[in-house]
Backbone as JSON Lines, residues from 0, in Angstrom:
{"i":0,"aa":"M","n":[10.38,2.02,19.31],"ca":[10.48,3.38,18.79],"c":[9.14,4.1,19.03]}
{"i":1,"aa":"E","n":[9.22,5.29,19.61],"ca":[7.99,5.99,19.99],"c":[7.38,6.8,18.85]}
{"i":2,"aa":"K","n":[8.23,7.28,17.93],"ca":[7.71,8.13,16.87],"c":[8.36,7.81,15.52]}
{"i":3,"aa":"V","n":[7.62,8.11,14.45],"ca":[8.14,8.0,13.09],"c":[8.46,9.4,12.6]}
{"i":4,"aa":"T","n":[9.69,9.61,12.19],"ca":[10.09,10.91,11.66],"c":[9.92,10.94,10.14]}
{"i":5,"aa":"I","n":[10.04,12.12,9.59],"ca":[9.99,12.28,8.13],"c":[11.07,11.41,7.48]}
{"i":6,"aa":"E","n":[12.27,11.43,8.05],"ca":[13.39,10.67,7.48],"c":[13.09,9.17,7.53]}
{"i":7,"aa":"Q","n":[12.51,8.71,8.63],"ca":[12.18,7.29,8.77],"c":[11.11,6.89,7.76]}
{"i":8,"aa":"F","n":[10.13,7.78,7.56],"ca":[9.06,7.48,6.62],"c":[9.6,7.39,5.2]}
{"i":9,"aa":"R","n":[10.53,8.28,4.87],"ca":[11.17,8.2,3.54],"c":[11.9,6.87,3.38]}
{"i":10,"aa":"K","n":[12.57,6.44,4.43],"ca":[13.29,5.16,4.38],"c":[12.3,4.01,4.15]}
{"i":11,"aa":"M","n":[11.14,4.08,4.77],"ca":[10.11,3.07,4.56],"c":[9.7,3.01,3.09]}
{"i":12,"aa":"L","n":[9.49,4.18,2.49],"ca":[9.08,4.24,1.09],"c":[10.18,3.73,0.16]}
{"i":13,"aa":"E","n":[11.43,4.1,0.47],"ca":[12.56,3.67,-0.36],"c":[12.76,2.16,-0.26]}
{"i":14,"aa":"T","n":[12.56,1.61,0.94],"ca":[12.65,0.15,1.12],"c":[11.57,-0.54,0.31]}
{"i":15,"aa":"A","n":[10.37,0.02,0.33],"ca":[9.26,-0.55,-0.43],"c":[9.55,-0.53,-1.93]}
{"i":16,"aa":"L","n":[10.07,0.58,-2.42],"ca":[10.39,0.68,-3.85],"c":[11.43,-0.37,-4.23]}
{"i":17,"aa":"A","n":[12.45,-0.55,-3.41],"ca":[13.51,-1.53,-3.71],"c":[12.95,-2.94,-3.8]}
{"i":18,"aa":"H","n":[12.11,-3.32,-2.86],"ca":[11.55,-4.67,-2.84],"c":[10.53,-4.88,-3.96]}
{"i":19,"aa":"I","n":[9.74,-3.85,-4.24],"ca":[8.76,-3.96,-5.31],"c":[9.46,-4.06,-6.67]}
{"i":20,"aa":"K","n":[10.53,-3.3,-6.84],"ca":[11.33,-3.41,-8.08],"c":[11.87,-4.82,-8.25]}
{"i":21,"aa":"A","n":[12.36,-5.4,-7.15],"ca":[12.95,-6.74,-7.22],"c":[11.91,-7.8,-7.59]}
{"i":22,"aa":"R","n":[10.63,-7.51,-7.31],"ca":[9.57,-8.49,-7.58],"c":[8.67,-8.06,-8.74]}
{"i":23,"aa":"E","n":[9.14,-7.09,-9.54],"ca":[8.33,-6.55,-10.64],"c":[7.81,-7.65,-11.57]}
{"i":24,"aa":"D","n":[8.69,-8.56,-12.0],"ca":[8.29,-9.63,-12.92],"c":[7.26,-10.56,-12.28]}
{"i":25,"aa":"E","n":[7.45,-10.84,-11.0],"ca":[6.52,-11.71,-10.29],"c":[5.12,-11.11,-10.28]}
{"i":26,"aa":"F","n":[5.03,-9.81,-9.98],"ca":[3.71,-9.15,-9.92],"c":[3.05,-9.12,-11.3]}
{"i":27,"aa":"S","n":[3.84,-8.89,-12.34],"ca":[3.28,-8.88,-13.7],"c":[2.81,-10.26,-14.13]}
{"i":28,"aa":"K","n":[3.55,-11.3,-13.75],"ca":[3.13,-12.66,-14.1],"c":[1.83,-13.04,-13.39]}
{"i":29,"aa":"L","n":[1.69,-12.62,-12.14],"ca":[0.43,-12.86,-11.43],"c":[-0.71,-12.11,-12.11]}
{"i":30,"aa":"D","n":[-0.44,-10.89,-12.52],"ca":[-1.46,-10.07,-13.18],"c":[-1.85,-10.65,-14.54]}
{"i":31,"aa":"A","n":[-0.91,-11.3,-15.19],"ca":[-1.18,-11.87,-16.52],"c":[-2.2,-13.01,-16.46]}
{"i":32,"aa":"V","n":[-2.35,-13.63,-15.29],"ca":[-3.29,-14.74,-15.15],"c":[-4.72,-14.26,-15.37]}
{"i":33,"aa":"I","n":[-5.07,-13.1,-14.79],"ca":[-6.46,-12.61,-14.88],"c":[-6.5,-11.11,-15.19]}
{"i":34,"aa":"G","n":[-5.43,-10.59,-15.79],"ca":[-5.4,-9.16,-16.09],"c":[-4.54,-8.86,-17.3]}
{"i":35,"aa":"D","n":[-4.01,-7.63,-17.33],"ca":[-3.23,-7.17,-18.48],"c":[-1.76,-7.59,-18.41]}
{"i":36,"aa":"G","n":[-1.31,-8.03,-17.26],"ca":[0.09,-8.43,-17.12],"c":[1.06,-7.28,-16.96]}
{"i":37,"aa":"D","n":[0.54,-6.11,-16.57],"ca":[1.41,-4.94,-16.46],"c":[1.48,-4.38,-15.04]}
{"i":38,"aa":"H","n":[0.98,-5.14,-14.05],"ca":[0.94,-4.58,-12.7],"c":[2.33,-4.31,-12.13]}
{"i":39,"aa":"G","n":[3.28,-5.19,-12.43],"ca":[4.64,-4.97,-11.93],"c":[5.19,-3.63,-12.39]}
{"i":40,"aa":"Q","n":[5.08,-3.38,-13.67],"ca":[5.55,-2.12,-14.23],"c":[4.79,-0.94,-13.63]}
{"i":41,"aa":"A","n":[3.49,-1.09,-13.47],"ca":[2.65,0.0,-12.95],"c":[2.99,0.34,-11.5]}
{"i":42,"aa":"I","n":[3.17,-0.67,-10.66],"ca":[3.44,-0.41,-9.24],"c":[4.85,0.15,-9.06]}
{"i":43,"aa":"V","n":[5.8,-0.29,-9.86],"ca":[7.16,0.25,-9.79],"c":[7.15,1.73,-10.2]}
{"i":44,"aa":"A","n":[6.48,2.06,-11.29],"ca":[6.41,3.44,-11.75],"c":[5.74,4.33,-10.71]}
{"i":45,"aa":"A","n":[4.67,3.83,-10.11],"ca":[3.95,4.6,-9.1],"c":[4.8,4.83,-7.85]}
{"i":46,"aa":"M","n":[5.45,3.77,-7.37],"ca":[6.28,3.91,-6.17],"c":[7.5,4.79,-6.43]}
{"i":47,"aa":"A","n":[8.05,4.74,-7.64],"ca":[9.19,5.6,-7.98],"c":[8.78,7.07,-7.92]}
{"i":48,"aa":"A","n":[7.58,7.38,-8.41],"ca":[7.07,8.75,-8.36],"c":[6.84,9.19,-6.93]}
{"i":49,"aa":"I","n":[6.32,8.28,-6.11],"ca":[6.06,8.59,-4.7],"c":[7.36,8.86,-3.95]}
{"i":50,"aa":"V","n":[8.36,8.02,-4.17],"ca":[9.66,8.2,-3.5],"c":[10.3,9.52,-3.91]}
{"i":51,"aa":"A","n":[10.28,9.83,-5.21],"ca":[10.86,11.09,-5.69],"c":[10.16,12.28,-5.06]}
{"i":52,"aa":"S","n":[8.84,12.22,-4.97],"ca":[8.06,13.3,-4.39],"c":[8.34,13.46,-2.9]}
{"i":53,"aa":"S","n":[8.53,12.33,-2.2],"ca":[8.75,12.37,-0.75],"c":[10.02,13.12,-0.38]}
{"i":54,"aa":"R","n":[10.97,13.14,-1.28],"ca":[12.25,13.8,-0.98],"c":[12.14,15.31,-0.9]}
{"i":55,"aa":"K","n":[11.0,15.85,-1.36],"ca":[10.78,17.3,-1.31],"c":[10.11,17.74,-0.01]}
{"i":56,"aa":"G","n":[9.62,16.78,0.75],"ca":[8.81,17.11,1.92],"c":[9.61,17.51,3.15]}
{"i":57,"aa":"T","n":[9.05,18.44,3.92],"ca":[9.68,18.85,5.18],"c":[8.78,18.57,6.37]}
{"i":58,"aa":"E","n":[7.49,18.32,6.1],"ca":[6.57,17.91,7.17],"c":[5.51,17.02,6.54]}
{"i":59,"aa":"F","n":[4.84,16.22,7.39],"ca":[4.02,15.13,6.88],"c":[2.85,15.56,6.0]}
{"i":60,"aa":"K","n":[2.07,16.54,6.44],"ca":[0.86,16.87,5.68],"c":[1.17,17.28,4.24]}
{"i":61,"aa":"S","n":[2.09,18.22,4.06],"ca":[2.41,18.68,2.7],"c":[3.12,17.6,1.89]}
{"i":62,"aa":"M","n":[3.97,16.8,2.56],"ca":[4.69,15.75,1.86],"c":[3.71,14.7,1.32]}
{"i":63,"aa":"L","n":[2.81,14.23,2.16],"ca":[1.84,13.21,1.75],"c":[0.9,13.75,0.68]}
{"i":64,"aa":"N","n":[0.5,14.99,0.82],"ca":[-0.36,15.61,-0.17],"c":[0.34,15.69,-1.53]}
{"i":65,"aa":"G","n":[1.6,16.1,-1.51],"ca":[2.39,16.17,-2.74],"c":[2.6,14.81,-3.37]}
{"i":66,"aa":"M","n":[2.86,13.8,-2.54],"ca":[3.05,12.44,-3.04],"c":[1.79,11.94,-3.74]}
{"i":67,"aa":"G","n":[0.64,12.19,-3.11],"ca":[-0.62,11.73,-3.67],"c":[-0.93,12.34,-5.02]}
{"i":68,"aa":"F","n":[-0.75,13.66,-5.1],"ca":[-1.02,14.34,-6.36],"c":[0.01,14.0,-7.43]}
{"i":69,"aa":"D","n":[1.27,13.94,-7.03],"ca":[2.34,13.67,-8.0],"c":[2.18,12.32,-8.67]}
{"i":70,"aa":"V","n":[1.86,11.3,-7.9],"ca":[1.77,9.96,-8.49],"c":[0.59,9.88,-9.46]}
{"i":71,"aa":"M","n":[-0.5,10.56,-9.16],"ca":[-1.66,10.52,-10.06],"c":[-1.43,11.35,-11.32]}
{"i":72,"aa":"L","n":[-0.65,12.42,-11.2],"ca":[-0.37,13.27,-12.36],"c":[0.69,12.65,-13.28]}
{"i":73,"aa":"Q","n":[1.64,11.93,-12.68],"ca":[2.79,11.43,-13.44],"c":[2.59,10.02,-13.99]}
{"i":74,"aa":"V","n":[1.73,9.24,-13.36],"ca":[1.56,7.83,-13.75],"c":[0.07,7.56,-13.96]}
{"i":75,"aa":"S","n":[-0.29,7.07,-15.14],"ca":[-1.7,6.79,-15.41],"c":[-2.08,5.39,-14.95]}
{"i":76,"aa":"G","n":[-3.37,5.18,-14.77],"ca":[-3.85,3.84,-14.43],"c":[-4.41,3.74,-13.02]}
{"i":77,"aa":"S","n":[-5.09,2.63,-12.76],"ca":[-5.76,2.45,-11.47],"c":[-4.78,2.3,-10.31]}
{"i":78,"aa":"T","n":[-3.61,1.73,-10.57],"ca":[-2.62,1.55,-9.49],"c":[-2.22,2.89,-8.89]}
{"i":79,"aa":"S","n":[-1.9,3.84,-9.76],"ca":[-1.48,5.16,-9.27],"c":[-2.65,5.92,-8.66]}
{"i":80,"aa":"T","n":[-3.85,5.72,-9.19],"ca":[-5.03,6.38,-8.64],"c":[-5.28,5.94,-7.21]}
{"i":81,"aa":"L","n":[-5.18,4.64,-6.96],"ca":[-5.43,4.11,-5.62],"c":[-4.31,4.45,-4.65]}
{"i":82,"aa":"L","n":[-3.06,4.38,-5.11],"ca":[-1.95,4.8,-4.25],"c":[-2.05,6.29,-3.95]}
{"i":83,"aa":"G","n":[-2.4,7.07,-4.96],"ca":[-2.56,8.51,-4.75],"c":[-3.64,8.8,-3.74]}
{"i":84,"aa":"A","n":[-4.77,8.1,-3.85],"ca":[-5.86,8.28,-2.9],"c":[-5.42,7.9,-1.49]}
{"i":85,"aa":"F","n":[-4.62,6.86,-1.38],"ca":[-4.13,6.39,-0.09],"c":[-3.31,7.48,0.6]}
{"i":86,"aa":"F","n":[-2.36,8.05,-0.11],"ca":[-1.51,9.06,0.51],"c":[-2.22,10.41,0.7]}
{"i":87,"aa":"L","n":[-3.13,10.75,-0.22],"ca":[-3.92,11.97,-0.03],"c":[-4.8,11.85,1.21]}
{"i":88,"aa":"G","n":[-5.39,10.68,1.4],"ca":[-6.19,10.45,2.6],"c":[-5.36,10.57,3.86]}
{"i":89,"aa":"M","n":[-4.16,10.02,3.81],"ca":[-3.24,10.12,4.94],"c":[-2.97,11.57,5.32]}
{"i":90,"aa":"S","n":[-2.81,12.42,4.31],"ca":[-2.44,13.82,4.55],"c":[-3.51,14.56,5.34]}
{"i":91,"aa":"D","n":[-4.75,14.09,5.26],"ca":[-5.84,14.75,5.97],"c":[-5.79,14.52,7.48]}
{"i":92,"aa":"A","n":[-4.98,13.54,7.91],"ca":[-5.04,13.12,9.32],"c":[-3.78,13.45,10.12]}
{"i":93,"aa":"V","n":[-2.82,14.15,9.51],"ca":[-1.54,14.34,10.2],"c":[-1.08,15.8,10.2]}
{"i":94,"aa":"E","n":[-0.2,16.07,11.16],"ca":[0.47,17.38,11.27],"c":[1.88,17.12,11.76]}
{"i":95,"aa":"G","n":[2.8,18.04,11.47],"ca":[4.12,17.99,12.08],"c":[5.15,17.14,11.37]}
{"i":96,"aa":"T","n":[6.23,16.85,12.08],"ca":[7.38,16.15,11.5],"c":[7.69,14.81,12.17]}
{"i":97,"aa":"A","n":[6.88,14.42,13.15],"ca":[7.07,13.13,13.8],"c":[5.71,12.64,14.29]}
{"i":98,"aa":"L","n":[5.46,11.34,14.13],"ca":[4.15,10.78,14.44],"c":[4.26,9.67,15.48]}
{"i":99,"aa":"S","n":[3.38,9.74,16.49],"ca":[3.29,8.68,17.49],"c":[2.56,7.48,16.9]}
{"i":100,"aa":"A","n":[2.52,6.38,17.65],"ca":[1.81,5.18,17.19],"c":[0.34,5.49,16.93]}
{"i":101,"aa":"A","n":[-0.28,6.25,17.83],"ca":[-1.68,6.6,17.67],"c":[-1.89,7.44,16.41]}
{"i":102,"aa":"E","n":[-0.96,8.35,16.14],"ca":[-1.07,9.19,14.94],"c":[-0.84,8.38,13.67]}
{"i":103,"aa":"V","n":[0.06,7.4,13.73],"ca":[0.29,6.52,12.59],"c":[-0.97,5.71,12.28]}
{"i":104,"aa":"K","n":[-1.6,5.19,13.31],"ca":[-2.84,4.42,13.12],"c":[-3.92,5.29,12.47]}
{"i":105,"aa":"A","n":[-4.06,6.52,12.97],"ca":[-5.06,7.43,12.42],"c":[-4.74,7.78,10.97]}
{"i":106,"aa":"M","n":[-3.46,7.95,10.67],"ca":[-3.03,8.29,9.31],"c":[-3.38,7.16,8.33]}
{"i":107,"aa":"F","n":[-3.07,5.94,8.7],"ca":[-3.34,4.81,7.8],"c":[-4.85,4.56,7.68]}
{"i":108,"aa":"A","n":[-5.59,4.77,8.76],"ca":[-7.05,4.62,8.69],"c":[-7.65,5.64,7.73]}
{"i":109,"aa":"A","n":[-7.13,6.87,7.76],"ca":[-7.61,7.91,6.86],"c":[-7.24,7.58,5.41]}
{"i":110,"aa":"G","n":[-6.08,6.98,5.22],"ca":[-5.68,6.55,3.88],"c":[-6.63,5.51,3.32]}
{"i":111,"aa":"L","n":[-6.96,4.51,4.14],"ca":[-7.88,3.46,3.71],"c":[-9.26,4.05,3.42]}
{"i":112,"aa":"A","n":[-9.72,4.96,4.26],"ca":[-11.04,5.57,4.06],"c":[-11.11,6.27,2.71]}
{"i":113,"aa":"N","n":[-10.03,6.92,2.31],"ca":[-10.03,7.62,1.02],"c":[-9.96,6.65,-0.15]}
{"i":114,"aa":"V","n":[-9.24,5.54,0.02],"ca":[-9.2,4.51,-1.02],"c":[-10.61,3.95,-1.24]}
{"i":115,"aa":"R","n":[-11.34,3.77,-0.15],"ca":[-12.69,3.22,-0.25],"c":[-13.63,4.14,-1.04]}
{"i":116,"aa":"K","n":[-13.3,5.43,-1.08],"ca":[-14.1,6.36,-1.87],"c":[-13.82,6.22,-3.37]}
{"i":117,"aa":"Q","n":[-12.68,5.6,-3.71],"ca":[-12.26,5.48,-5.11],"c":[-12.58,4.13,-5.74]}
{"i":118,"aa":"T","n":[-12.86,3.13,-4.93],"ca":[-13.1,1.8,-5.46],"c":[-14.25,1.13,-4.72]}
{"i":119,"aa":"K","n":[-15.03,0.34,-5.46],"ca":[-16.1,-0.42,-4.85],"c":[-15.61,-1.79,-4.38]}
{"i":120,"aa":"A","n":[-14.37,-2.1,-4.67],"ca":[-13.81,-3.39,-4.25],"c":[-13.76,-3.46,-2.72]}
{"i":121,"aa":"R","n":[-14.06,-4.64,-2.22],"ca":[-14.05,-4.85,-0.77],"c":[-13.22,-6.09,-0.45]}
{"i":122,"aa":"K","n":[-12.88,-6.25,0.79],"ca":[-12.16,-7.44,1.23],"c":[-12.96,-8.68,0.82]}
{"i":123,"aa":"G","n":[-12.27,-9.63,0.21],"ca":[-12.93,-10.85,-0.26],"c":[-13.18,-10.85,-1.76]}
{"i":124,"aa":"D","n":[-12.92,-9.72,-2.42],"ca":[-13.13,-9.64,-3.86],"c":[-11.91,-10.05,-4.67]}
{"i":125,"aa":"K","n":[-10.82,-10.41,-4.02],"ca":[-9.56,-10.79,-4.66],"c":[-8.94,-9.58,-5.36]}
{"i":126,"aa":"T","n":[-8.65,-8.55,-4.55],"ca":[-7.98,-7.34,-5.03],"c":[-6.96,-6.9,-3.98]}
{"i":127,"aa":"M","n":[-6.33,-5.76,-4.23],"ca":[-5.38,-5.21,-3.26],"c":[-6.04,-4.91,-1.91]}
{"i":128,"aa":"M","n":[-7.37,-4.78,-1.89],"ca":[-8.07,-4.51,-0.63],"c":[-7.92,-5.68,0.35]}
{"i":129,"aa":"D","n":[-7.64,-6.87,-0.19],"ca":[-7.47,-8.03,0.69],"c":[-6.17,-7.98,1.48]}
{"i":130,"aa":"A","n":[-5.24,-7.14,1.07],"ca":[-4.03,-6.89,1.85],"c":[-4.16,-5.6,2.66]}
{"i":131,"aa":"L","n":[-4.71,-4.56,2.01],"ca":[-4.78,-3.24,2.65],"c":[-5.73,-3.21,3.84]}
{"i":132,"aa":"V","n":[-6.92,-3.74,3.69],"ca":[-7.91,-3.68,4.77],"c":[-7.43,-4.42,6.02]}
{"i":133,"aa":"P","n":[-6.97,-5.69,5.91],"ca":[-6.48,-6.37,7.11],"c":[-5.29,-5.66,7.76]}
{"i":134,"aa":"A","n":[-4.41,-5.09,6.92],"ca":[-3.23,-4.4,7.45],"c":[-3.63,-3.22,8.32]}
{"i":135,"aa":"V","n":[-4.5,-2.38,7.8],"ca":[-4.91,-1.18,8.54],"c":[-5.72,-1.56,9.77]}
{"i":136,"aa":"E","n":[-6.61,-2.53,9.64],"ca":[-7.4,-2.96,10.79],"c":[-6.51,-3.54,11.89]}
{"i":137,"aa":"A","n":[-5.5,-4.29,11.51],"ca":[-4.58,-4.85,12.5],"c":[-3.76,-3.76,13.18]}
{"i":138,"aa":"M","n":[-3.32,-2.78,12.4],"ca":[-2.59,-1.66,12.98],"c":[-3.44,-0.91,13.99]}
{"i":139,"aa":"E","n":[-4.69,-0.67,13.63],"ca":[-5.6,0.06,14.53],"c":[-5.83,-0.7,15.83]}
{"i":140,"aa":"S","n":[-5.9,-2.02,15.74],"ca":[-6.19,-2.82,16.94],"c":[-4.94,-3.17,17.74]}
{"i":141,"aa":"C","n":[-3.76,-2.86,17.21],"ca":[-2.52,-3.14,17.93],"c":[-2.42,-2.23,19.16]}
{"i":142,"aa":"A","n":[-2.22,-2.85,20.31],"ca":[-2.21,-2.09,21.57],"c":[-0.87,-1.42,21.86]}
{"i":143,"aa":"S","n":[0.15,-1.76,21.12],"ca":[1.49,-1.25,21.39],"c":[1.63,0.23,21.04]}
{"i":144,"aa":"S","n":[2.45,0.93,21.8],"ca":[2.78,2.33,21.49],"c":[4.11,2.41,20.75]}
{"i":145,"aa":"D","n":[4.67,1.25,20.4],"ca":[5.91,1.17,19.62],"c":[5.54,1.14,18.15]}
{"i":146,"aa":"V","n":[5.91,2.18,17.4],"ca":[5.5,2.26,16.0],"c":[6.04,1.09,15.18]}
{"i":147,"aa":"A","n":[7.23,0.59,15.53],"ca":[7.79,-0.55,14.81],"c":[6.89,-1.77,14.98]}
{"i":148,"aa":"E","n":[6.35,-1.97,16.18],"ca":[5.46,-3.09,16.44],"c":[4.14,-2.92,15.69]}
{"i":149,"aa":"V","n":[3.66,-1.69,15.59],"ca":[2.43,-1.41,14.86],"c":[2.6,-1.78,13.39]}
{"i":150,"aa":"F","n":[3.74,-1.4,12.8],"ca":[3.98,-1.73,11.39],"c":[4.2,-3.23,11.19]}
{"i":151,"aa":"K","n":[4.84,-3.88,12.14],"ca":[5.04,-5.33,12.05],"c":[3.69,-6.06,12.07]}
{"i":152,"aa":"T","n":[2.8,-5.59,12.94],"ca":[1.47,-6.18,13.03],"c":[0.71,-6.0,11.72]}
{"i":153,"aa":"G","n":[0.81,-4.81,11.13],"ca":[0.15,-4.54,9.86],"c":[0.71,-5.39,8.74]}
{"i":154,"aa":"A","n":[2.03,-5.55,8.72],"ca":[2.68,-6.35,7.68],"c":[2.25,-7.81,7.74]}
{"i":155,"aa":"E","n":[2.17,-8.36,8.94],"ca":[1.76,-9.75,9.09],"c":[0.33,-9.96,8.59]}
{"i":156,"aa":"A","n":[-0.54,-9.0,8.9],"ca":[-1.94,-9.11,8.47],"c":[-2.06,-8.97,6.95]}
{"i":157,"aa":"A","n":[-1.26,-8.06,6.38],"ca":[-1.28,-7.88,4.92],"c":[-0.81,-9.14,4.22]}
{"i":158,"aa":"G","n":[0.23,-9.78,4.77],"ca":[0.75,-11.02,4.2],"c":[-0.27,-12.14,4.21]}
{"i":159,"aa":"K","n":[-0.96,-12.28,5.33],"ca":[-2.0,-13.31,5.44],"c":[-3.16,-13.01,4.49]}
{"i":160,"aa":"G","n":[-3.48,-11.72,4.37],"ca":[-4.57,-11.32,3.47],"c":[-4.24,-11.63,2.03]}
{"i":161,"aa":"A","n":[-3.0,-11.37,1.64],"ca":[-2.57,-11.66,0.27],"c":[-2.59,-13.15,0.01]}
{"i":162,"aa":"E","n":[-2.11,-13.94,0.96],"ca":[-2.11,-15.4,0.81],"c":[-3.53,-15.93,0.65]}
{"i":163,"aa":"A","n":[-4.47,-15.31,1.36],"ca":[-5.85,-15.78,1.31],"c":[-6.46,-15.6,-0.08]}
{"i":164,"aa":"T","n":[-5.94,-14.69,-0.89],"ca":[-6.5,-14.47,-2.23],"c":[-6.25,-15.65,-3.16]}
{"i":165,"aa":"V","n":[-5.29,-16.5,-2.82],"ca":[-5.01,-17.67,-3.67],"c":[-6.27,-18.53,-3.82]}
{"i":166,"aa":"G","n":[-7.01,-18.69,-2.75],"ca":[-8.19,-19.54,-2.77],"c":[-9.47,-18.83,-3.18]}
{"i":167,"aa":"M","n":[-9.36,-17.55,-3.49],"ca":[-10.55,-16.77,-3.83],"c":[-10.85,-16.78,-5.32]}
{"i":168,"aa":"Q","n":[-12.12,-16.59,-5.62],"ca":[-12.55,-16.34,-7.0],"c":[-12.71,-14.83,-7.15]}
{"i":169,"aa":"A","n":[-12.19,-14.28,-8.23],"ca":[-12.25,-12.83,-8.45],"c":[-13.7,-12.37,-8.61]}
{"i":170,"aa":"N","n":[-14.03,-11.3,-7.88],"ca":[-15.39,-10.76,-7.93],"c":[-15.44,-9.31,-8.38]}
{"i":171,"aa":"F","n":[-14.32,-8.81,-8.9],"ca":[-14.27,-7.38,-9.21],"c":[-13.54,-7.14,-10.53]}
{"i":172,"aa":"G","n":[-14.03,-6.16,-11.27],"ca":[-13.38,-5.78,-12.52],"c":[-13.42,-6.88,-13.57]}
{"i":173,"aa":"R","n":[-12.54,-6.74,-14.55],"ca":[-12.51,-7.74,-15.63],"c":[-12.12,-9.12,-15.14]}
{"i":174,"aa":"A","n":[-11.38,-9.16,-14.05],"ca":[-10.93,-10.46,-13.53],"c":[-12.09,-11.37,-13.18]}
{"i":175,"aa":"R","n":[-13.24,-10.79,-12.82],"ca":[-14.38,-11.63,-12.43],"c":[-14.89,-12.46,-13.6]}
{"i":176,"aa":"N","n":[-14.57,-12.04,-14.84],"ca":[-14.99,-12.79,-16.02],"c":[-14.31,-14.16,-16.12]}
{"i":177,"aa":"Y","n":[-13.21,-14.32,-15.37],"ca":[-12.49,-15.59,-15.42],"c":[-13.12,-16.64,-14.51]}
{"i":178,"aa":"G","n":[-14.03,-16.21,-13.65],"ca":[-14.73,-17.16,-12.8],"c":[-13.79,-18.05,-12.01]}
{"i":179,"aa":"E","n":[-14.05,-19.36,-12.07],"ca":[-13.28,-20.32,-11.28],"c":[-11.81,-20.4,-11.72]}
{"i":180,"aa":"R","n":[-11.54,-19.96,-12.94],"ca":[-10.14,-19.98,-13.42],"c":[-9.25,-19.02,-12.65]}
{"i":181,"aa":"S","n":[-9.86,-18.07,-11.91],"ca":[-9.07,-17.11,-11.14],"c":[-8.61,-17.7,-9.8]}
{"i":182,"aa":"V","n":[-9.17,-18.86,-9.43],"ca":[-8.78,-19.51,-8.19],"c":[-7.43,-20.2,-8.35]}
{"i":183,"aa":"G","n":[-6.6,-20.15,-7.31],"ca":[-5.31,-20.83,-7.34],"c":[-4.13,-19.9,-7.56]}
{"i":184,"aa":"Y","n":[-4.41,-18.62,-7.72],"ca":[-3.35,-17.62,-7.94],"c":[-3.54,-16.45,-6.99]}
{"i":185,"aa":"M","n":[-2.44,-15.96,-6.45],"ca":[-2.52,-14.77,-5.6],"c":[-2.84,-13.55,-6.45]}
{"i":186,"aa":"D","n":[-3.67,-12.66,-5.94],"ca":[-3.94,-11.43,-6.65],"c":[-2.69,-10.56,-6.69]}
{"i":187,"aa":"S","n":[-2.4,-10.01,-7.86],"ca":[-1.16,-9.22,-8.01],"c":[-1.18,-7.96,-7.16]}
{"i":188,"aa":"G","n":[-2.32,-7.31,-7.06],"ca":[-2.41,-6.1,-6.24],"c":[-2.24,-6.39,-4.77]}
{"i":189,"aa":"A","n":[-2.87,-7.46,-4.31],"ca":[-2.71,-7.86,-2.9],"c":[-1.24,-8.2,-2.62]}
{"i":190,"aa":"A","n":[-0.61,-8.86,-3.59],"ca":[0.8,-9.23,-3.42],"c":[1.7,-8.0,-3.31]}
{"i":191,"aa":"S","n":[1.47,-7.02,-4.17],"ca":[2.34,-5.83,-4.15],"c":[2.09,-4.95,-2.94]}
{"i":192,"aa":"W","n":[0.83,-4.82,-2.54],"ca":[0.54,-4.01,-1.35],"c":[1.05,-4.72,-0.09]}
{"i":193,"aa":"S","n":[0.98,-6.04,-0.08],"ca":[1.56,-6.8,1.03],"c":[3.06,-6.58,1.1]}
{"i":194,"aa":"C","n":[3.69,-6.57,-0.07],"ca":[5.14,-6.31,-0.14],"c":[5.46,-4.92,0.41]}
{"i":195,"aa":"M","n":[4.6,-3.96,0.11],"ca":[4.81,-2.6,0.6],"c":[4.75,-2.55,2.13]}
{"i":196,"aa":"F","n":[3.76,-3.19,2.7],"ca":[3.63,-3.2,4.16],"c":[4.79,-3.96,4.82]}
{"i":197,"aa":"A","n":[5.2,-5.06,4.22],"ca":[6.35,-5.81,4.75],"c":[7.61,-4.95,4.72]}
{"i":198,"aa":"S","n":[7.75,-4.16,3.68],"ca":[8.9,-3.27,3.53],"c":[8.88,-2.17,4.59]}
{"i":199,"aa":"F","n":[7.68,-1.65,4.86],"ca":[7.56,-0.62,5.9],"c":[8.06,-1.16,7.23]}
{"i":200,"aa":"A","n":[7.65,-2.38,7.56],"ca":[8.09,-2.99,8.83],"c":[9.59,-3.26,8.82]}
{"i":201,"aa":"E","n":[10.09,-3.75,7.7],"ca":[11.52,-4.08,7.6],"c":[12.41,-2.85,7.78]}
{"i":202,"aa":"A","n":[11.92,-1.7,7.35],"ca":[12.72,-0.47,7.43],"c":[13.11,-0.12,8.86]}
{"i":203,"aa":"F","n":[12.39,-0.67,9.82],"ca":[12.7,-0.4,11.23],"c":[13.76,-1.35,11.77]}
{"i":204,"aa":"D","n":[14.09,-2.38,11.02],"ca":[15.05,-3.39,11.5],"c":[16.49,-3.01,11.21]}
{"i":205,"aa":"N","n":[16.69,-2.05,10.3],"ca":[18.05,-1.72,9.87],"c":[18.56,-0.44,10.52]}
């Protein structure tokens, strides 16, 4: 597939919401190990707001901008703040109603850049950045002009990044207070963002 349309992008978001909803309890149980235990509920609420907002869009820039602001206004907490920053960053890099592979890569890179302005967490800290950073970097380095292949590459990298958090000790936020006790569990944020990227890729298979 050469381009991603508005309709295709909405399908990606809807697929992500469906899969994240199905794994809500799993994400909350992971979060309960070294957090508040509410990440499942938080990510579902945030994605639901994003999907609802996306249905109002007619072109990428305004749609992504609306999604970013809507999720932060409607859902409180760090999950919605980071997702909002991700989509607001994306909106700065796009125009029109269909995106080529190169434009998709630029859009996701801009999203990551804006997330980095909102959090000091970095890859290796056992956070959602361990899924997001590898995903975007893999997408950028993917040589294919097929957008489906670009998303598949990103999804695989996000999955590996999330798996890698199992062996990590948390170095960020309150979770770092658990020290070695944080080892042996996947980070809930990395797990949910990995699920999101996997869902984006899956949306091209149907």
